[in-house]
Coordinates of C-alpha atoms in Angstrom, one line a residue:
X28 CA 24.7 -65.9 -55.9
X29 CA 23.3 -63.6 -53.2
X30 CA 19.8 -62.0 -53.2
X31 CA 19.5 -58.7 -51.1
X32 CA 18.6 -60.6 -48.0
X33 CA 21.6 -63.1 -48.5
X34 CA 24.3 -60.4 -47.8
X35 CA 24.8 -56.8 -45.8
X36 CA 26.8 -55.3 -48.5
X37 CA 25.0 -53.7 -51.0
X38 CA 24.5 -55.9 -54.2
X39 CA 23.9 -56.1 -57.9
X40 CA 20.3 -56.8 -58.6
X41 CA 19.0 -59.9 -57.8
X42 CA 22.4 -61.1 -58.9
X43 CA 21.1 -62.2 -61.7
X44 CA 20.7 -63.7 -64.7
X45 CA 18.5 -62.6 -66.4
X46 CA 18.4 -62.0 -63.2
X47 CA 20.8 -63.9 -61.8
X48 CA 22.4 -63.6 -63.4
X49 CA 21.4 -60.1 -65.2
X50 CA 22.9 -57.5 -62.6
X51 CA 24.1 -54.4 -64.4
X52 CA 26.0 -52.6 -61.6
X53 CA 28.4 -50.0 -62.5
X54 CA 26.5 -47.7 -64.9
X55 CA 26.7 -44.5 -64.0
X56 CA 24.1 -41.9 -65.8
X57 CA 26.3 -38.4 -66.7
X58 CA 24.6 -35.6 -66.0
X59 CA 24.1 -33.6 -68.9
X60 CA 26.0 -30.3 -69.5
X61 CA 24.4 -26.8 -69.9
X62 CA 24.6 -26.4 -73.4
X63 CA 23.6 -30.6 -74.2
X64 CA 21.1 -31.4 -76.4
X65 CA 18.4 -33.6 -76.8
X66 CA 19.3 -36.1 -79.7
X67 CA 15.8 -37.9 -80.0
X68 CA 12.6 -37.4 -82.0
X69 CA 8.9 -37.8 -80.7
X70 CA 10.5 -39.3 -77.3
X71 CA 7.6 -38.5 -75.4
X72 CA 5.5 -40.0 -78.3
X73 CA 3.1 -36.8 -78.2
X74 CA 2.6 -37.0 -81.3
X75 CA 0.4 -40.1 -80.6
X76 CA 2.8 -42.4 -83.0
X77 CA 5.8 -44.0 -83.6
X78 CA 6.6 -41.1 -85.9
X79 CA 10.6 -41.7 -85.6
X80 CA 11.0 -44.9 -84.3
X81 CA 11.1 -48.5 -85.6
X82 CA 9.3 -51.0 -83.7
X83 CA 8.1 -54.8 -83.5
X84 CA 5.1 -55.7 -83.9
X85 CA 2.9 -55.2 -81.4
X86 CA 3.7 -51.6 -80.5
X87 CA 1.6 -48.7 -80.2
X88 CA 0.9 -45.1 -78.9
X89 CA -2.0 -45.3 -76.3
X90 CA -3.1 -42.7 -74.0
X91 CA -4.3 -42.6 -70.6
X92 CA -0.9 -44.7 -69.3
X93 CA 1.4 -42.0 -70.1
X94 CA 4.4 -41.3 -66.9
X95 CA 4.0 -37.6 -68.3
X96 CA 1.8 -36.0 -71.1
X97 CA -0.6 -37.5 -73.1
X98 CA 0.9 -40.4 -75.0
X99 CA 3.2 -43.4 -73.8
X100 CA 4.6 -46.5 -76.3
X101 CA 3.3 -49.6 -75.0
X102 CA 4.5 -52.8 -76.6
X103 CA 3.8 -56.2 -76.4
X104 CA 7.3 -59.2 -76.5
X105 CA 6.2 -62.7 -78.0
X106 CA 8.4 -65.2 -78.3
X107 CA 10.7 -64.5 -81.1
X108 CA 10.5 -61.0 -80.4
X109 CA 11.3 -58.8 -77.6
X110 CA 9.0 -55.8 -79.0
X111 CA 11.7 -53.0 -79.4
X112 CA 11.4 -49.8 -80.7
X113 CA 15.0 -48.3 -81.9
X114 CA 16.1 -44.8 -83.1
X115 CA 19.3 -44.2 -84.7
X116 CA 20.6 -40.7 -84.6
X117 CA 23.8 -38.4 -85.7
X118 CA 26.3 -38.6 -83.3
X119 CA 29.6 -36.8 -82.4
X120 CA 33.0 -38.8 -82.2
X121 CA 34.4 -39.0 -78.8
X122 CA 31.6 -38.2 -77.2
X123 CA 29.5 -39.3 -74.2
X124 CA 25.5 -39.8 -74.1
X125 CA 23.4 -40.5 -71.8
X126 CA 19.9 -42.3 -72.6
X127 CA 17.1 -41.9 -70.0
X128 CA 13.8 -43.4 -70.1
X129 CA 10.8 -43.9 -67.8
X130 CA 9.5 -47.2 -67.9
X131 CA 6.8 -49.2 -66.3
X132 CA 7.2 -53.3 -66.7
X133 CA 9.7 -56.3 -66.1
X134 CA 12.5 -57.0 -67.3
X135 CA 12.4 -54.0 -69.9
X136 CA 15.9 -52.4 -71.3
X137 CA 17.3 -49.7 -72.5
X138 CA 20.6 -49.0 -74.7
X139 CA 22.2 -48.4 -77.5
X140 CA 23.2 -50.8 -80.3
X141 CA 26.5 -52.7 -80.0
X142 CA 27.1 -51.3 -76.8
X143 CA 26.0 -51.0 -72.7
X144 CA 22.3 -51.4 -71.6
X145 CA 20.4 -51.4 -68.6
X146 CA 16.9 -52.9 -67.1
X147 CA 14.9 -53.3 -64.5
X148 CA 13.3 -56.3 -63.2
X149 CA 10.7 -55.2 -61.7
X150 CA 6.8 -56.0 -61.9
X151 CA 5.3 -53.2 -63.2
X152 CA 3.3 -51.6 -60.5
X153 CA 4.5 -47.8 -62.1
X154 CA 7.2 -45.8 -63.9
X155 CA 10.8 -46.8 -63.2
X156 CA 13.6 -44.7 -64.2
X157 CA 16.6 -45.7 -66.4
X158 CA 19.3 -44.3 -67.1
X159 CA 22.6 -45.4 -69.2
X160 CA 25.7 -43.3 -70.5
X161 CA 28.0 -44.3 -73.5
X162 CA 30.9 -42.6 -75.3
X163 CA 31.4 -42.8 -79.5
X164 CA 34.5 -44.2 -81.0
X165 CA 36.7 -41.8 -82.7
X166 CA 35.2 -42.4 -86.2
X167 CA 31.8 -43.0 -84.9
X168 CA 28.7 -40.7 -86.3
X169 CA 25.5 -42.6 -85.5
X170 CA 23.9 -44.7 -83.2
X171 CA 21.1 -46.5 -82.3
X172 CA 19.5 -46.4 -79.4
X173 CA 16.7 -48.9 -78.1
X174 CA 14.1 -49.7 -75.3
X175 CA 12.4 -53.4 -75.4
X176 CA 11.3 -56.0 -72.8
X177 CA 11.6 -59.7 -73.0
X178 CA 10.8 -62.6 -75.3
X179 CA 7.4 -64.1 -73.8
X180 CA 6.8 -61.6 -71.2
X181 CA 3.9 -59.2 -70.5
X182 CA 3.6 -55.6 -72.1
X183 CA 5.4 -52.9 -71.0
X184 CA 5.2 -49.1 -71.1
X185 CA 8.1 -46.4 -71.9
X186 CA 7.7 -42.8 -72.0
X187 CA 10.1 -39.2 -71.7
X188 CA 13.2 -41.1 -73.5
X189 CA 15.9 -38.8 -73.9
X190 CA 19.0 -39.0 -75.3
X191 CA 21.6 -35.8 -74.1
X192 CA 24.9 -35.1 -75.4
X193 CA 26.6 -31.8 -75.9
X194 CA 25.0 -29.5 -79.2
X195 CA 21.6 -29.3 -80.4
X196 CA 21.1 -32.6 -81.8
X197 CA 20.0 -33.6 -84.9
X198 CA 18.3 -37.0 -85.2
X199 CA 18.0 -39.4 -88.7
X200 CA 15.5 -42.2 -88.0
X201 CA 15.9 -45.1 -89.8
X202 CA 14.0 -45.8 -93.4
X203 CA 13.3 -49.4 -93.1
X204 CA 12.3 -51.2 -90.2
X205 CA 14.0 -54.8 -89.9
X206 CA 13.1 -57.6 -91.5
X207 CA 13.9 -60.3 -89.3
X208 CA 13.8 -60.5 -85.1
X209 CA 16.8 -60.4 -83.4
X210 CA 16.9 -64.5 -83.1
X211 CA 14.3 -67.0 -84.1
X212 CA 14.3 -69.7 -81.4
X213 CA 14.8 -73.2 -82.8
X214 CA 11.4 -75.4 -83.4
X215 CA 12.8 -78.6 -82.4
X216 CA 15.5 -79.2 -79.3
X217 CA 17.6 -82.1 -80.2
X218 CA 16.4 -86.0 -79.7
X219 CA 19.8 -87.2 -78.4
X220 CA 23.3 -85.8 -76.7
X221 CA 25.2 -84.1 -79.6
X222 CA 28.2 -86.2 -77.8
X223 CA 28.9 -89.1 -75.5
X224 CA 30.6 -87.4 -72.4
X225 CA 33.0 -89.0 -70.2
X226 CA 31.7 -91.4 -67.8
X227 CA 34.4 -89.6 -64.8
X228 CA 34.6 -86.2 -64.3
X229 CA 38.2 -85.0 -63.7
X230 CA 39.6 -84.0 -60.9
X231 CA 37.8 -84.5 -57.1
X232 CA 37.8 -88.4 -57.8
X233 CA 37.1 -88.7 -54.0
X234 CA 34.1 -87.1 -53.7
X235 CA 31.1 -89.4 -52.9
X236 CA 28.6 -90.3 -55.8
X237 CA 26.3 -88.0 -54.4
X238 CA 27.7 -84.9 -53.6
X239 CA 26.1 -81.7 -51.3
X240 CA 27.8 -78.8 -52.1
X241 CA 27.3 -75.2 -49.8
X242 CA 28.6 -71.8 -49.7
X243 CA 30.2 -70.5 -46.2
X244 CA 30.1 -66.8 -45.6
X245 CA 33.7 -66.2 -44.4
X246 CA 34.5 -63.1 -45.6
X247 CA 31.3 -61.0 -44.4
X248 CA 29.0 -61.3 -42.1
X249 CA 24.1 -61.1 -42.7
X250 CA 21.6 -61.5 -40.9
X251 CA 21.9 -65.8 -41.2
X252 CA 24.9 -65.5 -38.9
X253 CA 29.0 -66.6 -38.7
X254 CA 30.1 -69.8 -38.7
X255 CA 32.9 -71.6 -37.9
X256 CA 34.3 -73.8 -40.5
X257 CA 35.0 -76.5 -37.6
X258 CA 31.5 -76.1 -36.8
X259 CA 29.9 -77.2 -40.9
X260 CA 27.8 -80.2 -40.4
X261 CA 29.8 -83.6 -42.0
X262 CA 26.5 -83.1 -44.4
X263 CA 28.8 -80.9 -46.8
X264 CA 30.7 -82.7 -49.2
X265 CA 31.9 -79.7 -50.8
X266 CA 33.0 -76.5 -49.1
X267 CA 32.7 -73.4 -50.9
X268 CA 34.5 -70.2 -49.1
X269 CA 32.8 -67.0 -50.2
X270 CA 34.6 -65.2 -51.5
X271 CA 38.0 -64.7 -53.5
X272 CA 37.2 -60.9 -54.6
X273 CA 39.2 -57.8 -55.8
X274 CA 39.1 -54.2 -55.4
X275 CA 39.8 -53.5 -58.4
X276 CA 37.8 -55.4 -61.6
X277 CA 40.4 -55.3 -64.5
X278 CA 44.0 -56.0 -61.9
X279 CA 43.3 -59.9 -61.6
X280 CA 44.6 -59.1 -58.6
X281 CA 42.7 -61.3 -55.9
X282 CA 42.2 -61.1 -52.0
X283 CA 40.8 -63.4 -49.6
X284 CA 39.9 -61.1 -46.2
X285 CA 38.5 -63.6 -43.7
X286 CA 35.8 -61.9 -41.8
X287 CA 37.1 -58.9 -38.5
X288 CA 36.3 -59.5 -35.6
X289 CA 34.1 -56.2 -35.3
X290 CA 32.1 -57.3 -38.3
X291 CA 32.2 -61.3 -36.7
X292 CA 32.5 -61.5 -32.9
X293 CA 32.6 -65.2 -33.3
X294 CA 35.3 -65.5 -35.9
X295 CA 38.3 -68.1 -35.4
X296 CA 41.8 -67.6 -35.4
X297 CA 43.8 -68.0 -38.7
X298 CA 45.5 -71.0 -36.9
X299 CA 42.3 -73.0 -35.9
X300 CA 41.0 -71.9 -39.6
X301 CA 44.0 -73.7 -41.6
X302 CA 43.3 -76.3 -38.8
X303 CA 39.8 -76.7 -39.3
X304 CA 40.6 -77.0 -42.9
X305 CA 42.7 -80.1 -42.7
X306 CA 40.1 -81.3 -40.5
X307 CA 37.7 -81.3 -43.0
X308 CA 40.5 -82.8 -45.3
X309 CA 41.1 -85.6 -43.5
X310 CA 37.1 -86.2 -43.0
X311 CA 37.4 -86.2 -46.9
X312 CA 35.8 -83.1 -47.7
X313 CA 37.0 -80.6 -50.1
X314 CA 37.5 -76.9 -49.4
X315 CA 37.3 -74.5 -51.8
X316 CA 38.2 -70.7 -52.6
X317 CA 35.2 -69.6 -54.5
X318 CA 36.1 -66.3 -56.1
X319 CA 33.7 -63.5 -57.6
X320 CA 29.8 -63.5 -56.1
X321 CA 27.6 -60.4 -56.7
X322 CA 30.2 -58.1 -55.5
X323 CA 33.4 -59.5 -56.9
X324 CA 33.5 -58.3 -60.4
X325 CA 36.4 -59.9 -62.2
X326 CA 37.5 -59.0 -66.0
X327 CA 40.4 -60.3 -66.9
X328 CA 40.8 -57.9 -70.3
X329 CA 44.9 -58.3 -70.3
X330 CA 47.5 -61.0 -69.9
X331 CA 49.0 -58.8 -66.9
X332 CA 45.5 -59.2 -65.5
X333 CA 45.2 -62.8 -66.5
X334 CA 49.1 -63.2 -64.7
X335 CA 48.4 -62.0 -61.6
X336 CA 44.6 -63.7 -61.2
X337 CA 47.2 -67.1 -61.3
X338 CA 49.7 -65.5 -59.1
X339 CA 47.5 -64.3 -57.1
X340 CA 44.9 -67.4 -56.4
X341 CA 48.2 -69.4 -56.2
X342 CA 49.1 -67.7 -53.1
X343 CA 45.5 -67.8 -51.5
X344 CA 45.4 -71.7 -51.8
X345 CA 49.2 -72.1 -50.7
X346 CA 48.4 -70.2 -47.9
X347 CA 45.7 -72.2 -46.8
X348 CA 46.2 -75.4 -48.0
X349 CA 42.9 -75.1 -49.8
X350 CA 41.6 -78.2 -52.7
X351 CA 40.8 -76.0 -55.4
X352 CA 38.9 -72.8 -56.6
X353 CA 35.3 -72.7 -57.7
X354 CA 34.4 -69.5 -60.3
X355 CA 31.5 -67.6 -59.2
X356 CA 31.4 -64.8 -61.9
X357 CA 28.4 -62.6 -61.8
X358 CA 27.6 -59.1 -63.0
X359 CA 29.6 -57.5 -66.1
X360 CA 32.9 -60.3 -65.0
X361 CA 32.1 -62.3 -68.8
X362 CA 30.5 -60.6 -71.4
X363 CA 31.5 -61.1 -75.5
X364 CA 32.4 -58.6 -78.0
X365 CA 31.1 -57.8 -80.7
X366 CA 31.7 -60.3 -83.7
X367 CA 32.4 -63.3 -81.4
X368 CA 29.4 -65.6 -82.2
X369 CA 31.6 -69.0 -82.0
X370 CA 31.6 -70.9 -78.3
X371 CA 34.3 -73.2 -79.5
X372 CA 36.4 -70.5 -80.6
X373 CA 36.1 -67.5 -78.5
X374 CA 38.2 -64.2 -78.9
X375 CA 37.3 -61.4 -76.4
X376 CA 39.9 -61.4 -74.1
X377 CA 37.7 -61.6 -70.7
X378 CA 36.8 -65.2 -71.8
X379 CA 40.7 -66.1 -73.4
X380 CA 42.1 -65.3 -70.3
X381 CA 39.9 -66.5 -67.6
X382 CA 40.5 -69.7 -70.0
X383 CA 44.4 -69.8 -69.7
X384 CA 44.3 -68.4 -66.5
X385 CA 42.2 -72.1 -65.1
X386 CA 44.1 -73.9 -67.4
X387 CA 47.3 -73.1 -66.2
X388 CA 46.0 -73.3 -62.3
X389 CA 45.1 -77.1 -63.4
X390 CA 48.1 -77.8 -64.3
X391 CA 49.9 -76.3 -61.9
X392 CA 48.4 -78.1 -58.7
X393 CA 47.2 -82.0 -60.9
X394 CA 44.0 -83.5 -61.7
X395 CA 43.4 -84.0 -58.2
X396 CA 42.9 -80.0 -58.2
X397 CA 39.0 -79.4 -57.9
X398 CA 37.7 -76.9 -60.3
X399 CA 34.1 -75.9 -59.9
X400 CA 31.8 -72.9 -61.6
X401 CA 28.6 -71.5 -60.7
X402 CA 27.4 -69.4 -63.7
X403 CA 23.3 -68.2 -64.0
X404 CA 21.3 -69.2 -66.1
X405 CA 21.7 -66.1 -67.8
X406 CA 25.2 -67.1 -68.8
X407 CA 24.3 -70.4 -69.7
X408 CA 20.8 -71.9 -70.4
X409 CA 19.6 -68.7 -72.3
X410 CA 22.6 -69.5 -75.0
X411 CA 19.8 -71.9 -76.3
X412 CA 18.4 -68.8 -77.9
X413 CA 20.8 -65.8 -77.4
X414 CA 24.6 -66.0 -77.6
X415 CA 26.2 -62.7 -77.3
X416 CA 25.2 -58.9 -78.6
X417 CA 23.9 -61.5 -81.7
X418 CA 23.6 -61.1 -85.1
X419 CA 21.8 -57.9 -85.1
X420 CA 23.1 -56.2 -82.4
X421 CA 21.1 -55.3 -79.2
X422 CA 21.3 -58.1 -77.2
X423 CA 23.0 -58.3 -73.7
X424 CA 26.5 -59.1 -74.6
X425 CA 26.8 -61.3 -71.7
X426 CA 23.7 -63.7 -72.9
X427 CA 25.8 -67.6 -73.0
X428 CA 28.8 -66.0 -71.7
X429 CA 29.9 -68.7 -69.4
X430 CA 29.7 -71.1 -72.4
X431 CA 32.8 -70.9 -73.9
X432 CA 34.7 -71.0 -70.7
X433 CA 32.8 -74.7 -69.8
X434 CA 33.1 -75.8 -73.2
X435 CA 37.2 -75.0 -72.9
X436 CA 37.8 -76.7 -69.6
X437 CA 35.3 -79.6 -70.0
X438 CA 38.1 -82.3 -69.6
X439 CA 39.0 -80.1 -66.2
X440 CA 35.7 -79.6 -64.8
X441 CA 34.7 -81.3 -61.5
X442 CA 31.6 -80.0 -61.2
X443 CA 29.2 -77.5 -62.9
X444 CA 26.3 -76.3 -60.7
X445 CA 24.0 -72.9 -62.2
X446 CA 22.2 -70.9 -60.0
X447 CA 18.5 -72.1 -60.6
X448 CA 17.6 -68.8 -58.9
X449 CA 17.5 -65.0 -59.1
X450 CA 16.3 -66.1 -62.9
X451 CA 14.2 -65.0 -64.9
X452 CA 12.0 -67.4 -67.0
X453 CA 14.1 -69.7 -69.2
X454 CA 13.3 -71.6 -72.3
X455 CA 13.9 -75.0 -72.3
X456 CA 14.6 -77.3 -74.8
X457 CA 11.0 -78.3 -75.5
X458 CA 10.6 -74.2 -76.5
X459 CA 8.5 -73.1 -73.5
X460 CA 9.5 -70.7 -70.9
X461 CA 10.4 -72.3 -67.4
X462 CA 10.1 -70.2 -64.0
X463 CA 11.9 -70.7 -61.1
X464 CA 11.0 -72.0 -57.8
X465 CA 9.3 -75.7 -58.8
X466 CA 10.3 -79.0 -59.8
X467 CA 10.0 -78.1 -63.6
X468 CA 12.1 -75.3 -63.7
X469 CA 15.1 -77.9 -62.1
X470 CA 14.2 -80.6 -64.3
X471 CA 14.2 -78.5 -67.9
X472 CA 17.3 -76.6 -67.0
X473 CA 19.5 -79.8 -65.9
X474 CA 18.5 -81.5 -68.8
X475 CA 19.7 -78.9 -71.2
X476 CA 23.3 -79.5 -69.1
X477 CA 23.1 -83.6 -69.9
X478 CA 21.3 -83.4 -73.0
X479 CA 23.6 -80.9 -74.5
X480 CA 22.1 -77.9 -77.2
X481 CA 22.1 -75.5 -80.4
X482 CA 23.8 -72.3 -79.1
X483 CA 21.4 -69.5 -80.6
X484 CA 19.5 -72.2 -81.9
X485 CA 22.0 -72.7 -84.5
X486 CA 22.1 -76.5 -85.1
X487 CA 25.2 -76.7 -86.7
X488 CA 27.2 -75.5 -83.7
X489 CA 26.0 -78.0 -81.0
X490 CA 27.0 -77.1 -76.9
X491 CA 27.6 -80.8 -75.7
X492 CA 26.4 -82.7 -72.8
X493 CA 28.1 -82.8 -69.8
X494 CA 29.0 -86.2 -67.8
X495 CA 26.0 -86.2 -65.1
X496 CA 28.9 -86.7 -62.7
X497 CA 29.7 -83.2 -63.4
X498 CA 27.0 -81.7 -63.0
X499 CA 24.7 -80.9 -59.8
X500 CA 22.1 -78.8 -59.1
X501 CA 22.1 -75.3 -57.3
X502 CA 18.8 -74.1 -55.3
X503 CA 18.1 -71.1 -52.8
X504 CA 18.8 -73.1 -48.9
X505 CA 15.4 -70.9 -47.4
X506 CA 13.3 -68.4 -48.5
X507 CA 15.3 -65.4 -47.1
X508 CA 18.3 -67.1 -49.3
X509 CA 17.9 -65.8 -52.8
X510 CA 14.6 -65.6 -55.2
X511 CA 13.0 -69.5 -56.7
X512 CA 13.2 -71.3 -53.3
X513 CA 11.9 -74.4 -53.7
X514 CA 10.1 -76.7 -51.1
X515 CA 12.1 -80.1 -50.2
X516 CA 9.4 -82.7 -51.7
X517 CA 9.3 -80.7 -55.2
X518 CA 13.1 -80.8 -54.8
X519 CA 12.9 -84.4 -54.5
X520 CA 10.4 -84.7 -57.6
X521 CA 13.4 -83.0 -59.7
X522 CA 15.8 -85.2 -58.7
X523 CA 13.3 -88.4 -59.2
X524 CA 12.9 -87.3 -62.3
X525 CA 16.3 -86.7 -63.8
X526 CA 18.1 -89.7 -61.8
X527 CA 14.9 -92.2 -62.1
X528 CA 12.6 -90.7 -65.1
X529 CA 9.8 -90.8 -62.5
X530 CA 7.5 -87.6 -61.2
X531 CA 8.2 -85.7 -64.5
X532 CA 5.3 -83.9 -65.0
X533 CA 4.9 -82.2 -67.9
X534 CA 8.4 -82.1 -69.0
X535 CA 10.0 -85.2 -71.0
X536 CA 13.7 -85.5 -70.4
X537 CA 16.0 -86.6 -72.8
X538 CA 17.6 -89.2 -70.9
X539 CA 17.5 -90.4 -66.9
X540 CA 20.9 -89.6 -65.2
X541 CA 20.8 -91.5 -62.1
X542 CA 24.7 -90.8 -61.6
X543 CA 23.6 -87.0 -61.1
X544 CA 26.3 -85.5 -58.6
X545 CA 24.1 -83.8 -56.5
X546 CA 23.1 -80.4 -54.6
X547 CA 24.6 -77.3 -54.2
X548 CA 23.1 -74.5 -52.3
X549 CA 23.4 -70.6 -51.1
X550 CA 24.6 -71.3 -48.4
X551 CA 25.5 -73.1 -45.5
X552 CA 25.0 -70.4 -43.2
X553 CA 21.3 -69.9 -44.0
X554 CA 20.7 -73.3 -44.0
X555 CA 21.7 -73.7 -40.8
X556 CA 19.8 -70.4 -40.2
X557 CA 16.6 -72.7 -41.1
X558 CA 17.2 -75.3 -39.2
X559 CA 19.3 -77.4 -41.8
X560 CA 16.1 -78.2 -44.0
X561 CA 18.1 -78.3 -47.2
X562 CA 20.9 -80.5 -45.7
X563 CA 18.3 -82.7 -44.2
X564 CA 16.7 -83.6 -47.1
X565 CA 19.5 -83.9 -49.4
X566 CA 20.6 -86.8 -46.4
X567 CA 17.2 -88.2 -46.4
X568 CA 17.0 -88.6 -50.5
X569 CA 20.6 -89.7 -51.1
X570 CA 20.5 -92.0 -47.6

């Protein structure tokens, strides 16, 4: 949700998917011991091959780019392939790793097969260093470890990978390279909606056709400045308060710590707060608890965690008479294990219980409780071609993550608005690559939410479309917001194209929406920080 400009604390990266959603906070790199080893053959690639690796296509040993000797593997993604070299090596159970690597390039990885990687999204201007630690299982003797960049992205460079565990290391490449790529992306996106979706979305039947929908900053304080929930333009339709978080990832256990006065002179009382909130009530506005953001990690891995998230939240909208809760996970909060490949059927217990855990808040408060999400794209567009660690292992576990959960509570949804920002390029369901920060970007990744699509390409196991009255789109309010800002009259050529099938460009939509909710944006605080430009325009559009 927040870029590094958005927020004082310190934050994932680029919150995002792939960027956005694509944050991998929490890895900590072990230093190795006296006595470890180094587990990894021809790492430094002086031996001016591959001589130990397996590698895509499109990879090589070149000279003269090296980070440190002679030789450095450069290799080249397309777009079925994400030009990875891998090296599987004889491991010790029980026992942590840690894989370094320099690398020079965006979005390239590092990590070891079936288990935690790490990346950096950066542009390439020199040698970035990585690092990643993992620990066998207790029958575990080999592993494969990896480095790759990104379907459809430039080349990138990787030298001085190491792998260090305790002993003198032995390594056994692999005999055969594979076969296949990790995923083939499907050749043709769907004509029509896999499903006809409900004409009402459930829950928040108040809110106007066209909805705006903003974040407030009451928990913390940035450089956009406090404000008052009294003081939110009648603009905002929805009010999102940031954020529900916990200090502790895996207790469920959630807080709501309105911003000290130390940290915001300005802040209101708790009494004119709850005031302000009925306020907005009875102006017909809905005010949320939105829990998670970039520093709110939330895994719900055990029913006692899943028990006290709905005990917990409970309390927080009892105590403030709140409308509803909007889901804001970012970071490592949803990610699938191993084996689950079925979005309509999901077993790792982050996703079952965040699942139950909504399920049973519905029910507890009545359709009129609003339930919103805002996942990256990460989470949900990319599940058109990843889903999961897939079928080969090696993907980010947390590709599609957030599909599952919307699939589950699609008869309790209000409103599903992604981040169109702090992502990285996206394919769309006429198989090219969309970038942020234009009207195409909007228009192919909305579509894919009202057109519906195969998950991992996979035809037979179709995510359906959502109603268009459940769905709104999220933007960046300025350019000190988040990354993929975009300019009011190419957000109005999005929206004429999805609700009228006018300004298109070179995108053809499967359908024209004109019921589309609406907006939402990060945040009301830094629009008001630029002069209310998004607000403005969304009044000005909409009338």
């Amino acid at each position: 949700m927040l870029s590094t400009l958005s927020r004082k604390r310190p934050l994932a990266a680029a919150s995002a998917a792939l960027a956005g959603a694509l944050a991998v906070g929490g890895l900590v790199a072990l230093a190795p011991s006296a006595s470890a080893g180094e587990f990894l053959a021809n790492g430094g690639f002086e031996s001016g091959s591959l001589t130990g690796w397996t590698c895509d296509a499109g990879a090589s040993a070149v000279t003269g780019q090296a980070h440190s000797g002679s030789y450095a593997l450069k290799a080249t993604p397309s777009a079925s392939a994400t030009g990875q070299c891998k090296q599987t090596v004889s491991v010790a159970p029980n026992t942590t790793y840690t894989l370094t690597a320099q690398v020079n390039g965006s979005y390239v990885y590092i990590g070891v097969d079936g288990g935690t990687s790490t990346w950096t999204p950066g542009s390439g201007g020199g040698y970035t260093q990585l690092s990643v630690s993992f620990t066998t299982a207790a029958t575990q003797t080999s592993a494969a470890v990896f480095v790759h960049g990104w379907y459809g992205q430039p080349a990138y460079l990787a030298d001085d990978i190491s792998l260090q565990g305790p002993g003198g290391g032995t390594t056994t490449p692999p005999t055969t390279p594979p076969t296949t790529p990790p995923t083939t992306p499907p050749t043709t996106p769907p004509t029509t909606p896999p499903t006809t979706p409900p004409t009402t979305p459930p829950g928040g039947g108040s809110l106007p056709t066209h909805a705006l929908v903003g974040y407030l900053h009451e928990t913390f304080a940035n450089g956009s400045g406090y404000t008052r929930l009294a003081d939110v333009p009648d603009s905002w339709d929805i009010i999102d308060l940031a954020f529900g978080e916990t200090s502790s990832p895996t207790s469920g256990q959630i807080h709501f710590n309105r911003c000290s006065v130390s940290e915001c002179p300005s802040v209101e009382s708790d009494a004119d707060f709850k005031a302000a909130v009925k306020a907005k009530q009875a102006a017909g506005k809905k005010v949320l608890l939105s829990i998670g953001g970039a520093n709110g990690e939330v895994q719900l891995t055990s029913t006692s965690a899943r028990d006290a998230f709905v005990s917990s939240v409970s309390a927080i909208v009892d105590q403030w008479g709140l409308d509803g809760i909007d889901i804001d996970f970012e970071g490592h909060s949803l990610s699938l294990n191993t084996g689950d490949t079925d979005f309509k059927n999901p077993t790792t217990p982050v996703v079952v219980n965040l699942i139950s855990a909504l399920k049973t808040l519905k029910a507890r408060y009545g359709s009129g409780f609003v339930l919103t999400m805002a996942p990256e794209t990460f989470f949900v567009q990319l599940g058109y071609q990843f889903y999961g660690s897939g079928p080969f292992g090696g993907q980010d576990p947390r590709a599609g993550a957030y599909l599952p959960v919307i699939y589950a509570l699609r008869g309790d949804l209000t409103l599903l608005h992604v981040q169109d920002y702090n992502s990285g390029p996206i394919m769309g369901l006429d198989n090219q690559y969309h970038t942020m920060g234009g009207a195409d970007f909007h228009i192919a990744m909305t579509d894919m939410l009202l057109t519906g699509f195969p998950v991992a390409g996979n035809t037979a196991n179709m995510f359906p479309a959502l109603a268009p009255s459940q769905v709104a789109i999220g933007l960046p309010a300025s350019t000190t917001a988040g990354n993929g800002y975009t300019a009011p009259a190419a957000v109005d050529q999005a929206l004429d194209c999805l609700t009228r099938k006018t300004s298109c460009g070179s995108y053809a939509t499967h359908g024209q929406w004109p019921a589309l909710r609406g907006l939402m944006t990060w945040s009301i605080n830094w629009d008001r920080f630029n002069n209310a430009e998004f607000s403005k325009n969304f009044d000005s559009y909409f009338g």
